[in-house]
Amino acid sequence: MAWEPPELPEDQDEVIGRILDNLQDRMDGWAPYDGQPEVALAQEIGRETVVVNARMRDQIEYAVAGIGSTVFDVPYALATTAAISVQLTVTGTGVVVPDGFMVTGTNPVGEDVNFVLLEPVTAATTTPVVTMHAADAGSAGNGVPVGPLSIITATSTVITASAVTASAGGSDDELRDTYLDRLVSRLSVLRPGGVLAADMAALARTVPGVTRALGIDNYDALSEAIDAEKTVSVFVIDNVGAPVSVGVKADVQDALEAVREPGFVIYVEDPTYTAVDVVYDVVADAGADPGEVAAAIEAAVLAYLDPATWGTTVDDDTTWQAAGIVRLFDVAATIGRVPGVAAIVSVTLNGAAADAVLAGPAALPAPADAVDPTTVAGTVS
């Protein structure tokens, strides 16, 4: 399949003619002739419209190409450098031809092409053969014939240079139209769906009511088997980190079933919430209000353990990376960053000065308003 560019008029005379025809239809008895203000205005509008349309077409194609390379992982074919085998004559064995050594030849259209040695070579004979690459990428480096080459780099150890094969392998950057044709062909064979848990999670996030989703390959949410072939379990939550409604889960199930590969089993489930009890003992800065510091610590730790953001990344607040352990040092660091905290005496998670394990394959800290909530308490002295 070929790329079909957007239909934007780019013929100046055509655009001007359409404007004048429309004016004539709307203005009884009016006929265009050179010198009329209306005609001059129509001509200027026509010229500007064509310029804008050409730029708009370029921007649309650049945008589509950008989506193709970043979202669909169909990269542009970038220019490559031509290579050539060159026999050197040197003053003796053991001579080192340095990297950056350069020679030049002429391509079939009469252009000079420089070739450079990318790595130093120690001559084992007085006529070593080395591979050199064109200094500039592109097809212009191809076709330098077998025969003598001119030495550019000043040297007292290399006497002559001669190509033993014609240069080849250089290519230009892929034309945008060529790339777009290739992208359309690639996308034409794709369909929604996938066999990976990450694909299923991405599709689940497109269902209204779902903010984040975690897919786990080969996990059977009913039997809890972790080696179930052709099975994916998808866990979904809303914008506050809570389980979605039964209706939304049904919508997710329907959406995934509609695109699943034959023979695949898909489960849509709620995550598992684990209460984390944080107890701390800190020393406040001189002059700081202990009550205000305690309130700030509670807010900071609860924000860190918020199920709405647990497992997200700095770059993407909709992602969900499985994180089944609350690190003691991370909680302590969160407390230490609170304004007014001078020193940390101790921190415990669920009664121990150790990491806390969250239950379940899709594990989240319990929210502060849950029946069994995450809590933060301590002493500020």
Coordinates of C-alpha atoms in Angstrom, one line a residue:
M1 CA 0.0 0.0 0.0
A2 CA 1.1 3.5 -0.7
W3 CA 0.9 6.6 1.4
E4 CA -1.9 8.9 0.3
P5 CA -1.0 12.5 1.1
P6 CA -3.8 14.8 2.4
E7 CA -5.8 16.5 -0.3
L8 CA -4.7 20.1 -0.1
P9 CA -4.9 22.3 -3.2
E10 CA -1.4 23.3 -4.2
D11 CA -2.1 24.7 -7.7
Q12 CA -2.1 28.5 -7.4
D13 CA -4.2 29.1 -10.5
E14 CA -6.8 26.5 -9.5
V15 CA -7.2 28.2 -6.0
I16 CA -7.5 31.7 -7.5
G17 CA -10.0 30.5 -10.1
R18 CA -12.2 28.9 -7.4
I19 CA -12.1 32.1 -5.4
L20 CA -13.1 34.2 -8.4
D21 CA -15.9 31.8 -9.4
N22 CA -17.3 31.9 -5.9
L23 CA -17.2 35.7 -5.9
Q24 CA -19.0 35.8 -9.3
D25 CA -21.7 33.4 -8.0
R26 CA -22.3 35.6 -4.9
M27 CA -22.2 39.0 -6.5
D28 CA -24.9 39.6 -9.2
G29 CA -23.6 41.2 -12.3
W30 CA -20.0 41.2 -11.2
A31 CA -17.3 40.0 -13.6
P32 CA -13.6 39.8 -12.8
Y33 CA -11.0 41.7 -14.7
D34 CA -7.3 42.6 -14.1
G35 CA -6.8 45.6 -11.8
Q36 CA -10.0 45.1 -9.7
P37 CA -9.3 45.1 -5.9
E38 CA -11.3 41.9 -5.6
V39 CA -9.2 40.2 -8.2
A40 CA -6.0 41.4 -6.6
L41 CA -7.2 40.2 -3.2
A42 CA -8.2 36.8 -4.7
Q43 CA -4.8 36.4 -6.3
E44 CA -3.0 37.2 -3.0
I45 CA -5.2 34.8 -1.0
G46 CA -4.6 32.1 -3.6
R47 CA -0.9 32.5 -3.4
E48 CA -0.8 32.4 0.4
T49 CA -3.2 29.5 0.5
V50 CA -0.9 27.4 -1.7
V51 CA 2.1 28.2 0.5
V52 CA 0.2 27.4 3.7
N53 CA -1.1 24.1 2.2
A54 CA 2.4 23.0 1.2
R55 CA 3.7 23.7 4.7
M56 CA 0.7 22.0 6.3
R57 CA 1.3 18.9 4.1
D58 CA 4.9 18.8 5.2
Q59 CA 3.9 19.1 8.9
I60 CA 1.3 16.4 8.6
E61 CA 3.8 14.0 7.0
Y62 CA 6.5 14.8 9.5
A63 CA 4.0 14.1 12.3
V64 CA 2.9 10.8 10.8
A65 CA 6.6 9.8 10.3
G66 CA 7.3 10.8 13.9
I67 CA 4.5 8.6 15.2
G68 CA 5.7 5.7 13.0
S69 CA 9.2 5.8 14.3
T70 CA 8.4 6.4 18.0
V71 CA 5.1 4.7 18.6
F72 CA 5.1 1.8 16.0
D73 CA 8.9 1.4 16.1
V74 CA 9.3 1.6 12.3
P75 CA 12.6 3.6 12.1
Y76 CA 13.8 5.7 9.2
A77 CA 16.6 4.2 7.1
L78 CA 19.5 6.5 7.8
A79 CA 22.4 7.1 5.4
T80 CA 25.2 4.7 5.5
T81 CA 28.9 5.1 4.5
A82 CA 30.6 3.4 1.6
A83 CA 33.6 1.1 2.3
I84 CA 36.6 0.4 0.1
S85 CA 39.5 -2.1 0.4
V86 CA 42.8 -0.2 0.0
Q87 CA 46.3 -1.7 -0.5
L88 CA 48.9 0.5 1.1
T89 CA 52.6 0.5 0.4
V90 CA 54.5 1.3 3.6
T91 CA 58.2 1.7 4.4
G92 CA 58.5 -1.4 6.5
T93 CA 56.8 -4.0 8.6
G94 CA 55.6 -2.9 12.0
V95 CA 54.7 0.5 10.7
V96 CA 51.5 1.8 12.4
V97 CA 49.0 3.5 10.1
P98 CA 47.1 5.8 12.4
D99 CA 43.3 6.1 12.7
G100 CA 42.2 9.2 10.7
F101 CA 44.6 8.4 7.8
M102 CA 42.8 9.6 4.7
V103 CA 42.9 9.1 1.0
T104 CA 40.7 10.3 -1.8
G105 CA 39.3 9.0 -5.0
T106 CA 36.8 10.0 -7.7
N107 CA 33.3 8.6 -8.1
P108 CA 31.6 7.9 -11.4
V109 CA 30.2 11.5 -11.7
G110 CA 33.6 13.1 -11.1
E111 CA 33.2 14.0 -7.4
D112 CA 36.0 13.6 -5.0
V113 CA 35.3 11.1 -2.2
N114 CA 37.4 11.0 0.9
F115 CA 38.0 7.7 2.7
V116 CA 39.3 7.5 6.3
L117 CA 40.8 4.7 8.4
L118 CA 38.7 4.2 11.5
E119 CA 41.2 2.3 13.6
P120 CA 45.0 2.2 13.6
V121 CA 46.6 -0.7 11.7
T122 CA 50.0 -2.3 12.3
A123 CA 51.5 -3.4 9.0
A124 CA 52.5 -7.1 9.0
T125 CA 53.8 -6.7 5.5
T126 CA 54.9 -3.8 3.4
T127 CA 51.7 -4.0 1.4
P128 CA 48.9 -4.3 3.9
V129 CA 45.2 -4.2 2.8
V130 CA 43.0 -2.2 5.0
T131 CA 39.3 -1.3 4.9
M132 CA 38.5 2.4 4.8
H133 CA 35.1 4.2 5.0
A134 CA 33.8 7.3 3.2
A135 CA 34.2 10.4 5.4
D136 CA 30.6 11.4 4.5
A137 CA 27.6 9.0 4.5
G138 CA 25.6 8.6 1.3
S139 CA 25.5 7.0 -2.1
A140 CA 28.0 9.5 -3.5
G141 CA 30.7 7.4 -1.8
N142 CA 29.9 4.4 -4.1
G143 CA 31.7 3.5 -7.3
V144 CA 35.2 4.8 -6.7
P145 CA 37.0 2.3 -9.0
V146 CA 39.9 0.0 -8.5
G147 CA 43.2 1.8 -9.0
P148 CA 45.5 4.5 -7.5
L149 CA 44.1 6.8 -4.7
S150 CA 45.6 10.1 -3.6
I151 CA 47.0 10.3 -0.1
I152 CA 45.7 13.3 1.8
T153 CA 47.2 12.7 5.3
A154 CA 50.8 13.8 5.5
T155 CA 52.9 10.8 6.3
S156 CA 56.4 9.6 5.8
T157 CA 55.6 5.9 6.2
V158 CA 52.8 5.3 3.7
I159 CA 54.2 5.6 0.1
T160 CA 51.2 4.7 -2.0
A161 CA 47.5 3.7 -1.7
S162 CA 45.5 1.8 -4.3
A163 CA 41.9 0.6 -4.2
V164 CA 41.7 -3.2 -4.7
T165 CA 37.8 -3.2 -4.8
A166 CA 35.4 -0.5 -5.9
S167 CA 33.7 1.4 -3.1
A168 CA 30.2 0.2 -2.2
G169 CA 27.6 0.1 0.6
G170 CA 26.8 3.8 0.8
S171 CA 23.2 4.8 0.9
D172 CA 21.3 8.1 1.3
D173 CA 18.8 8.9 4.0
E174 CA 15.4 7.4 3.1
L175 CA 13.1 9.8 1.3
R176 CA 10.1 10.8 3.4
D177 CA 7.6 9.5 0.8
T178 CA 9.5 6.2 0.6
Y179 CA 9.4 5.9 4.4
L180 CA 5.7 6.7 4.5
D181 CA 4.9 4.1 1.9
R182 CA 6.8 1.6 4.0
L183 CA 5.0 2.7 7.2
V184 CA 1.6 2.3 5.6
S185 CA 2.5 -1.2 4.4
R186 CA 3.6 -2.2 7.9
L187 CA 0.5 -0.8 9.6
S188 CA -1.8 -2.3 7.1
V189 CA -1.0 -5.8 8.4
L190 CA -1.4 -4.8 12.1
R191 CA -4.6 -5.1 14.0
P192 CA -5.5 -4.2 17.6
G193 CA -4.6 -6.8 20.2
G194 CA -1.5 -8.7 21.0
V195 CA -0.2 -11.7 22.9
L196 CA 1.9 -9.8 25.5
A197 CA 0.6 -8.7 28.8
A198 CA 1.9 -5.2 28.1
D199 CA -0.2 -5.0 25.0
M200 CA -3.3 -6.1 27.0
A201 CA -2.6 -3.5 29.7
A202 CA -2.2 -0.8 27.1
L203 CA -5.6 -1.7 25.6
A204 CA -7.2 -1.9 29.0
R205 CA -6.2 1.7 29.6
T206 CA -8.2 2.8 26.6
V207 CA -11.4 1.7 28.3
P208 CA -13.3 4.6 30.0
G209 CA -12.9 4.4 33.8
V210 CA -9.5 2.7 33.7
T211 CA -6.5 4.9 34.6
R212 CA -3.8 2.3 35.1
A213 CA -3.5 -1.4 34.2
L214 CA -0.9 -4.0 35.0
G215 CA -0.7 -7.1 32.8
I216 CA 1.1 -10.3 33.9
D217 CA 2.1 -13.0 31.4
N218 CA 1.4 -16.6 32.1
Y219 CA -0.4 -15.8 35.4
D220 CA -3.8 -17.4 36.1
A221 CA -5.6 -15.1 38.5
L222 CA -8.0 -17.8 39.5
S223 CA -5.7 -20.7 40.2
E224 CA -2.7 -18.4 41.0
A225 CA -0.6 -20.5 38.7
I226 CA 2.5 -18.6 37.4
D227 CA 3.2 -20.8 34.4
A228 CA -0.1 -20.9 32.6
E229 CA 0.6 -20.9 28.9
K230 CA -1.5 -18.5 26.7
T231 CA -2.8 -16.8 29.8
V232 CA -2.7 -13.1 30.7
S233 CA -4.1 -11.5 33.9
V234 CA -4.8 -7.8 33.7
F235 CA -5.3 -5.8 36.9
V236 CA -7.1 -2.4 36.6
I237 CA -7.6 0.6 38.8
D238 CA -9.2 4.1 38.6
N239 CA -7.7 7.5 39.0
V240 CA -7.5 7.3 42.8
G241 CA -5.9 3.8 42.8
A242 CA -9.2 2.1 43.7
P243 CA -10.7 -1.0 42.0
V244 CA -12.9 -0.1 39.0
S245 CA -16.6 -1.0 39.0
V246 CA -17.9 -4.4 38.0
G247 CA -19.3 -2.7 34.8
V248 CA -15.9 -1.2 33.9
K249 CA -14.2 -4.6 34.4
A250 CA -16.8 -6.2 32.1
D251 CA -16.0 -3.5 29.5
V252 CA -12.3 -4.2 29.8
Q253 CA -13.0 -8.0 29.5
D254 CA -15.1 -7.4 26.4
A255 CA -12.5 -5.1 24.8
L256 CA -9.7 -7.6 25.4
E257 CA -11.7 -10.6 24.3
A258 CA -12.5 -8.9 21.0
V259 CA -8.9 -8.7 20.0
R260 CA -7.2 -11.6 21.8
E261 CA -5.4 -14.3 19.9
P262 CA -7.2 -17.6 19.5
G263 CA -6.7 -19.9 22.4
F264 CA -5.7 -17.1 24.9
V265 CA -7.3 -16.9 28.3
I266 CA -7.7 -13.4 29.8
Y267 CA -8.6 -12.5 33.3
V268 CA -9.5 -8.9 34.5
E269 CA -9.1 -8.6 38.2
D270 CA -8.6 -6.2 41.1
P271 CA -5.2 -5.6 42.7
T272 CA -4.3 -6.7 46.2
Y273 CA -4.0 -3.9 48.9
T274 CA -1.7 -4.3 51.9
A275 CA -1.8 -2.0 54.9
V276 CA 1.6 -0.5 55.8
D277 CA 2.0 0.8 59.3
V278 CA 4.8 3.4 59.4
V279 CA 6.1 4.4 62.8
Y280 CA 8.9 7.0 63.1
D281 CA 10.9 8.8 65.7
V282 CA 12.5 12.1 64.5
V283 CA 14.2 15.2 65.9
A284 CA 12.9 18.5 64.6
D285 CA 14.9 21.5 63.6
A286 CA 15.3 24.1 66.4
G287 CA 12.2 26.4 66.3
A288 CA 10.1 24.0 64.3
D289 CA 6.6 23.2 65.5
P290 CA 6.5 19.5 66.3
G291 CA 2.8 19.2 65.4
E292 CA 3.3 20.8 62.0
V293 CA 6.3 18.6 61.3
A294 CA 4.3 15.5 62.3
A295 CA 1.5 16.5 60.0
A296 CA 3.9 17.1 57.1
I297 CA 5.6 13.7 57.7
E298 CA 2.2 12.0 57.6
A299 CA 1.2 13.8 54.3
A300 CA 4.6 13.0 52.7
V301 CA 4.6 9.3 53.6
L302 CA 1.0 8.8 52.6
A303 CA 1.7 10.5 49.3
Y304 CA 4.6 8.2 48.7
L305 CA 2.5 5.1 49.5
D306 CA -0.5 6.4 47.6
P307 CA -2.0 3.5 45.5
A308 CA -2.9 6.0 42.8
T309 CA 0.8 6.6 42.0
W310 CA 2.5 3.4 43.4
G311 CA 4.5 1.9 40.6
T312 CA 4.4 4.9 38.3
T313 CA 7.5 6.5 36.8
V314 CA 8.7 10.1 36.6
D315 CA 8.1 10.1 32.9
D316 CA 4.7 8.4 32.8
D317 CA 2.1 8.7 35.5
T318 CA -0.2 6.1 33.7
T319 CA 2.3 3.3 33.8
W320 CA 2.2 0.6 36.4
Q321 CA 5.4 -1.3 37.2
A322 CA 5.0 -4.2 39.6
A323 CA 6.5 -3.1 42.9
G324 CA 5.8 -5.6 45.7
I325 CA 8.2 -4.3 48.3
V326 CA 8.1 -1.0 50.3
R327 CA 11.7 -0.2 51.0
L328 CA 12.5 1.0 54.5
F329 CA 15.2 3.3 53.3
D330 CA 12.9 4.9 50.7
V331 CA 10.3 5.7 53.5
A332 CA 13.1 7.0 55.7
A333 CA 14.4 9.2 52.8
T334 CA 10.8 10.5 52.3
I335 CA 10.7 11.5 56.0
G336 CA 14.1 13.0 55.9
R337 CA 13.1 15.4 53.0
V338 CA 10.3 16.9 55.0
P339 CA 11.0 20.5 56.0
G340 CA 11.7 20.7 59.7
V341 CA 13.2 17.2 60.2
A342 CA 16.7 17.5 61.5
A343 CA 17.4 13.9 62.2
I344 CA 15.8 10.4 62.1
V345 CA 16.1 8.3 65.2
S346 CA 14.2 5.3 63.9
V347 CA 11.6 4.1 61.3
T348 CA 9.7 0.8 61.3
L349 CA 7.4 -0.7 58.7
N350 CA 4.7 -3.0 60.2
G351 CA 6.6 -3.3 63.4
A352 CA 10.1 -4.1 62.0
A353 CA 13.0 -2.0 60.9
A354 CA 12.9 -3.8 57.6
D355 CA 11.3 -3.7 54.2
A356 CA 7.6 -4.5 54.0
V357 CA 6.3 -7.0 51.5
L358 CA 3.0 -6.2 49.7
A359 CA 0.8 -9.2 49.0
G360 CA -0.3 -10.4 45.6
P361 CA 1.0 -10.2 42.1
A362 CA -0.5 -6.7 41.5
A363 CA 0.4 -5.3 44.9
L364 CA -0.5 -1.8 46.1
P365 CA -0.3 -0.1 49.5
A366 CA -3.7 0.2 51.1
P367 CA -5.2 3.8 51.0
A368 CA -5.5 5.8 54.2
D369 CA -9.3 5.6 54.1
A370 CA -9.5 1.8 53.7
V371 CA -11.1 -0.6 56.2
D372 CA -7.5 -1.8 57.0
P373 CA -5.6 1.4 56.1
T374 CA -2.0 2.4 55.8
T375 CA -1.1 4.5 58.8
V376 CA 1.7 6.9 59.7
A377 CA 2.4 7.8 63.3
G378 CA 5.4 8.7 65.4
T379 CA 7.2 11.0 67.7
V380 CA 8.7 14.4 66.9
S381 CA 11.0 15.7 69.6

